[in-house]
Amino acid sequence: MTRTIILFLLTLSAAWAHQPVHDKNTTDWTFDNPYVIEKPEVSKAIYAELNGAPDVYRITIDRAFDFYAGITQPKWEGCARAHWFSVDILDENRDLISSLDGERFEWWAWYEEYGKQWYWIGPESGEDFLSTDRFPAGTYYLKVYNQAQQGLYVLAVGDDEQFGPITITRTLISLPGIEKRFWEEPEARCRAEQETSR
């Protein structure tokens, strides 16, 4: 398995070369206590879960930078998509810059061939997983939410692919937990629910 993961990291497609970050926090990230995104231009895929309230992420940077954000979620075999997600991009005063409206977006299925997983791809601020916006220096917030304020999602930020030895090691450690929490367990629950409803 380790060999497969290393091969995966070395051959990542440009379309989805985001460093996986497994957010194991079970409380909500709020404006008073946001998840801080360091180095916002470096590509990251933050695997997280809504638990009754929106999640808030903060970017603070002292120079202009290429901004990218996109929202996806795991796709489980034989299971309907339970939730959609939206992302509001806000300035330091929490005024809306733009909204990635997941409710009105036509989500599409995408197979990530190296990780061997399916995703639902939602709206993005950019194009084809790459930045199309340059933001000035400052503080920005990303607010992830949906009507139910529930569900597993993946927030992709940045488009500068950087996979050094430390990142590869962190990825090797985090991928099994991500696989279990975001695919194996939900898919098993879905199948069990389908069996009991028959």
mmCIF file of C-alpha atoms in Angstrom:
data_model
loop_
_atom_site.group_PDB
_atom_site.id
_atom_site.type_symbol
_atom_site.label_atom_id
_atom_site.label_comp_id
_atom_site.label_asym_id
_atom_site.label_seq_id
_atom_site.Cartn_x
_atom_site.Cartn_y
_atom_site.Cartn_z
ATOM 1 C CA MET A 1 0.000 0.000 0.000
ATOM 2 C CA THR A 2 2.822 2.426 0.864
ATOM 3 C CA ARG A 3 4.315 1.839 -2.572
ATOM 4 C CA THR A 4 0.960 2.672 -4.173
ATOM 5 C CA ILE A 5 0.683 5.906 -2.174
ATOM 6 C CA ILE A 6 4.213 6.968 -3.112
ATOM 7 C CA LEU A 7 3.490 6.210 -6.768
ATOM 8 C CA PHE A 8 0.277 8.214 -6.418
ATOM 9 C CA LEU A 9 2.157 11.219 -5.033
ATOM 10 C CA LEU A 10 4.832 11.084 -7.701
ATOM 11 C CA THR A 11 2.347 10.878 -10.550
ATOM 12 C CA LEU A 12 -0.377 13.245 -9.354
ATOM 13 C CA SER A 13 -2.319 14.828 -12.163
ATOM 14 C CA ALA A 14 -2.315 18.608 -12.385
ATOM 15 C CA ALA A 15 -6.071 18.496 -11.917
ATOM 16 C CA TRP A 16 -5.954 17.395 -8.300
ATOM 17 C CA ALA A 17 -2.475 17.768 -6.847
ATOM 18 C CA HIS A 18 -3.583 19.152 -3.492
ATOM 19 C CA GLN A 19 -1.829 18.246 -0.246
ATOM 20 C CA PRO A 20 -4.375 16.362 1.885
ATOM 21 C CA VAL A 21 -5.092 17.894 5.292
ATOM 22 C CA HIS A 22 -7.318 15.832 7.589
ATOM 23 C CA ASP A 23 -9.249 18.146 9.917
ATOM 24 C CA LYS A 24 -10.122 15.894 12.858
ATOM 25 C CA ASN A 25 -11.671 18.751 14.838
ATOM 26 C CA THR A 26 -15.193 17.869 15.968
ATOM 27 C CA THR A 27 -16.160 21.421 16.924
ATOM 28 C CA ASP A 28 -16.993 24.178 14.498
ATOM 29 C CA TRP A 29 -14.506 26.663 13.122
ATOM 30 C CA THR A 30 -16.045 30.109 13.709
ATOM 31 C CA PHE A 31 -15.180 33.726 12.936
ATOM 32 C CA ASP A 32 -13.863 33.970 16.522
ATOM 33 C CA ASN A 33 -11.916 30.721 16.171
ATOM 34 C CA PRO A 34 -11.270 30.125 12.445
ATOM 35 C CA TYR A 35 -9.165 27.434 10.830
ATOM 36 C CA VAL A 36 -6.057 29.340 9.728
ATOM 37 C CA ILE A 37 -4.860 28.529 6.214
ATOM 38 C CA GLU A 38 -1.103 29.023 6.068
ATOM 39 C CA LYS A 39 0.545 29.674 2.685
ATOM 40 C CA PRO A 40 -2.746 30.093 0.774
ATOM 41 C CA GLU A 41 -1.135 29.718 -2.661
ATOM 42 C CA VAL A 42 0.139 26.217 -1.842
ATOM 43 C CA SER A 43 -2.433 23.638 -2.923
ATOM 44 C CA LYS A 44 -4.244 21.895 -0.073
ATOM 45 C CA ALA A 45 -7.319 19.702 0.163
ATOM 46 C CA ILE A 46 -8.841 20.149 3.625
ATOM 47 C CA TYR A 47 -11.015 17.153 4.511
ATOM 48 C CA ALA A 48 -13.575 18.346 7.063
ATOM 49 C CA GLU A 49 -17.138 17.965 8.318
ATOM 50 C CA LEU A 50 -19.951 20.359 9.152
ATOM 51 C CA ASN A 51 -21.343 19.650 12.624
ATOM 52 C CA GLY A 52 -24.369 21.919 12.991
ATOM 53 C CA ALA A 53 -22.846 25.266 11.967
ATOM 54 C CA PRO A 54 -20.769 26.730 9.121
ATOM 55 C CA ASP A 55 -17.001 26.251 9.137
ATOM 56 C CA VAL A 56 -14.889 29.401 8.821
ATOM 57 C CA TYR A 57 -11.359 29.534 7.397
ATOM 58 C CA ARG A 58 -9.052 32.552 7.545
ATOM 59 C CA ILE A 59 -6.267 33.636 5.210
ATOM 60 C CA THR A 60 -3.955 36.482 6.231
ATOM 61 C CA ILE A 61 -1.195 37.430 3.822
ATOM 62 C CA ASP A 62 1.086 40.468 3.522
ATOM 63 C CA ARG A 63 1.382 40.492 -0.270
ATOM 64 C CA ALA A 64 -0.798 40.033 -3.343
ATOM 65 C CA PHE A 65 -1.436 36.379 -4.158
ATOM 66 C CA ASP A 66 -3.150 34.041 -6.615
ATOM 67 C CA PHE A 67 -6.402 32.936 -4.980
ATOM 68 C CA TYR A 68 -8.063 29.585 -5.615
ATOM 69 C CA ALA A 69 -10.859 27.824 -3.735
ATOM 70 C CA GLY A 70 -13.157 24.978 -4.701
ATOM 71 C CA ILE A 71 -15.542 22.669 -2.880
ATOM 72 C CA THR A 72 -15.920 18.940 -3.427
ATOM 73 C CA GLN A 73 -17.251 16.011 -1.484
ATOM 74 C CA PRO A 74 -16.742 12.257 -1.396
ATOM 75 C CA LYS A 75 -18.918 10.214 -3.755
ATOM 76 C CA TRP A 76 -20.013 6.859 -2.370
ATOM 77 C CA GLU A 77 -20.848 3.929 -4.610
ATOM 78 C CA GLY A 78 -24.578 3.318 -4.867
ATOM 79 C CA CYS A 79 -25.438 6.193 -2.520
ATOM 80 C CA ALA A 80 -27.219 9.433 -3.313
ATOM 81 C CA ARG A 81 -25.466 12.694 -2.539
ATOM 82 C CA ALA A 82 -26.867 13.752 0.833
ATOM 83 C CA HIS A 83 -25.798 17.404 0.882
ATOM 84 C CA TRP A 84 -24.543 20.208 -1.307
ATOM 85 C CA PHE A 85 -22.062 22.769 0.010
ATOM 86 C CA SER A 86 -21.488 26.450 -0.685
ATOM 87 C CA VAL A 87 -18.503 28.686 0.050
ATOM 88 C CA ASP A 88 -18.697 32.412 0.705
ATOM 89 C CA ILE A 89 -15.481 34.378 0.142
ATOM 90 C CA LEU A 90 -15.389 37.383 2.476
ATOM 91 C CA ASP A 91 -13.030 40.287 3.096
ATOM 92 C CA GLU A 92 -11.577 41.255 6.491
ATOM 93 C CA ASN A 93 -14.819 43.116 7.366
ATOM 94 C CA ARG A 94 -16.760 39.956 6.501
ATOM 95 C CA ASP A 95 -18.279 41.633 3.454
ATOM 96 C CA LEU A 96 -19.047 39.233 0.604
ATOM 97 C CA ILE A 97 -16.547 39.197 -2.269
ATOM 98 C CA SER A 98 -18.129 36.239 -4.057
ATOM 99 C CA SER A 99 -20.187 33.149 -3.379
ATOM 100 C CA LEU A 100 -19.645 29.639 -4.705
ATOM 101 C CA ASP A 101 -23.292 28.592 -4.646
ATOM 102 C CA GLY A 102 -23.451 24.819 -4.356
ATOM 103 C CA GLU A 103 -27.246 24.756 -4.329
ATOM 104 C CA ARG A 104 -27.517 26.159 -7.852
ATOM 105 C CA PHE A 105 -24.384 24.499 -9.201
ATOM 106 C CA GLU A 106 -24.606 21.318 -11.268
ATOM 107 C CA TRP A 107 -22.244 19.028 -9.355
ATOM 108 C CA TRP A 108 -20.457 16.436 -11.472
ATOM 109 C CA ALA A 109 -18.803 13.119 -10.669
ATOM 110 C CA TRP A 110 -15.042 12.829 -11.053
ATOM 111 C CA TYR A 111 -12.766 9.842 -10.543
ATOM 112 C CA GLU A 112 -9.343 10.656 -9.130
ATOM 113 C CA GLU A 113 -7.419 7.838 -10.791
ATOM 114 C CA TYR A 114 -4.299 7.847 -8.630
ATOM 115 C CA GLY A 115 -6.120 7.942 -5.293
ATOM 116 C CA LYS A 116 -8.754 5.565 -6.716
ATOM 117 C CA GLN A 117 -11.658 7.591 -5.298
ATOM 118 C CA TRP A 118 -14.762 9.271 -6.659
ATOM 119 C CA TYR A 119 -15.645 12.878 -5.827
ATOM 120 C CA TRP A 120 -18.573 15.169 -6.458
ATOM 121 C CA ILE A 121 -17.064 18.359 -7.870
ATOM 122 C CA GLY A 122 -18.798 21.572 -6.851
ATOM 123 C CA PRO A 123 -18.263 25.240 -7.658
ATOM 124 C CA GLU A 124 -14.814 26.825 -7.692
ATOM 125 C CA SER A 125 -13.262 30.270 -7.697
ATOM 126 C CA GLY A 126 -10.980 29.630 -10.627
ATOM 127 C CA GLU A 127 -11.087 27.277 -13.569
ATOM 128 C CA ASP A 128 -10.070 23.635 -13.963
ATOM 129 C CA PHE A 129 -8.684 23.545 -10.391
ATOM 130 C CA LEU A 130 -6.443 26.584 -11.067
ATOM 131 C CA SER A 131 -6.493 30.210 -9.923
ATOM 132 C CA THR A 132 -7.908 32.920 -12.164
ATOM 133 C CA ASP A 133 -7.974 35.642 -9.468
ATOM 134 C CA ARG A 134 -5.231 37.731 -7.909
ATOM 135 C CA PHE A 135 -6.164 39.145 -4.501
ATOM 136 C CA PRO A 136 -4.389 42.033 -2.771
ATOM 137 C CA ALA A 137 -2.644 41.604 0.574
ATOM 138 C CA GLY A 138 -5.034 41.350 3.505
ATOM 139 C CA THR A 139 -7.286 39.066 5.509
ATOM 140 C CA TYR A 140 -9.945 36.895 3.901
ATOM 141 C CA TYR A 141 -12.493 34.425 5.210
ATOM 142 C CA LEU A 142 -13.988 31.359 3.561
ATOM 143 C CA LYS A 143 -17.299 30.203 5.024
ATOM 144 C CA VAL A 144 -18.415 26.654 4.154
ATOM 145 C CA TYR A 145 -22.075 25.836 4.768
ATOM 146 C CA ASN A 146 -25.260 24.149 3.559
ATOM 147 C CA GLN A 147 -28.913 24.133 4.622
ATOM 148 C CA ALA A 148 -28.492 21.211 7.021
ATOM 149 C CA GLN A 149 -25.070 22.381 8.283
ATOM 150 C CA GLN A 150 -24.061 18.715 8.103
ATOM 151 C CA GLY A 151 -21.856 16.514 5.983
ATOM 152 C CA LEU A 152 -18.358 15.627 4.870
ATOM 153 C CA TYR A 153 -16.657 17.931 2.392
ATOM 154 C CA VAL A 154 -13.279 18.771 0.909
ATOM 155 C CA LEU A 155 -12.222 22.409 0.621
ATOM 156 C CA ALA A 156 -9.487 22.849 -1.982
ATOM 157 C CA VAL A 157 -7.342 25.980 -1.719
ATOM 158 C CA GLY A 158 -4.299 27.162 -3.643
ATOM 159 C CA ASP A 159 -2.908 25.833 -6.899
ATOM 160 C CA ASP A 160 0.866 25.815 -6.340
ATOM 161 C CA GLU A 161 1.799 22.136 -6.105
ATOM 162 C CA GLN A 162 4.540 21.486 -3.554
ATOM 163 C CA PHE A 163 5.248 17.885 -2.566
ATOM 164 C CA GLY A 164 8.525 17.673 -0.646
ATOM 165 C CA PRO A 165 9.640 14.820 1.654
ATOM 166 C CA ILE A 166 7.842 16.242 4.712
ATOM 167 C CA THR A 167 4.582 16.625 2.797
ATOM 168 C CA ILE A 168 4.873 13.091 1.420
ATOM 169 C CA THR A 169 5.450 11.737 4.944
ATOM 170 C CA ARG A 170 2.448 13.649 6.321
ATOM 171 C CA THR A 171 0.352 12.380 3.419
ATOM 172 C CA LEU A 172 1.356 8.763 4.065
ATOM 173 C CA ILE A 173 0.257 9.186 7.676
ATOM 174 C CA SER A 174 -3.033 10.978 6.982
ATOM 175 C CA LEU A 175 -4.386 9.085 3.942
ATOM 176 C CA PRO A 176 -5.546 5.931 5.787
ATOM 177 C CA GLY A 177 -7.599 8.048 8.229
ATOM 178 C CA ILE A 178 -9.067 10.094 5.387
ATOM 179 C CA GLU A 179 -9.917 6.938 3.448
ATOM 180 C CA LYS A 180 -11.695 5.437 6.457
ATOM 181 C CA ARG A 181 -13.602 8.541 7.600
ATOM 182 C CA PHE A 182 -14.553 9.934 4.200
ATOM 183 C CA TRP A 183 -15.225 6.780 2.149
ATOM 184 C CA GLU A 184 -15.214 3.452 3.996
ATOM 185 C CA GLU A 185 -17.389 4.361 7.011
ATOM 186 C CA PRO A 186 -20.008 6.484 5.162
ATOM 187 C CA GLU A 187 -20.283 3.932 2.359
ATOM 188 C CA ALA A 188 -20.786 1.130 4.911
ATOM 189 C CA ARG A 189 -23.494 3.169 6.712
ATOM 190 C CA CYS A 190 -25.218 3.868 3.397
ATOM 191 C CA ARG A 191 -25.249 0.193 2.461
ATOM 192 C CA ALA A 192 -26.549 -0.786 5.910
ATOM 193 C CA GLU A 193 -29.370 1.760 5.598
ATOM 194 C CA GLN A 194 -30.232 0.410 2.154
ATOM 195 C CA GLU A 195 -30.356 -3.142 3.529
ATOM 196 C CA THR A 196 -32.669 -2.190 6.411
ATOM 197 C CA SER A 197 -35.009 -0.283 4.085
ATOM 198 C CA ARG A 198 -35.571 -3.339 1.867
#
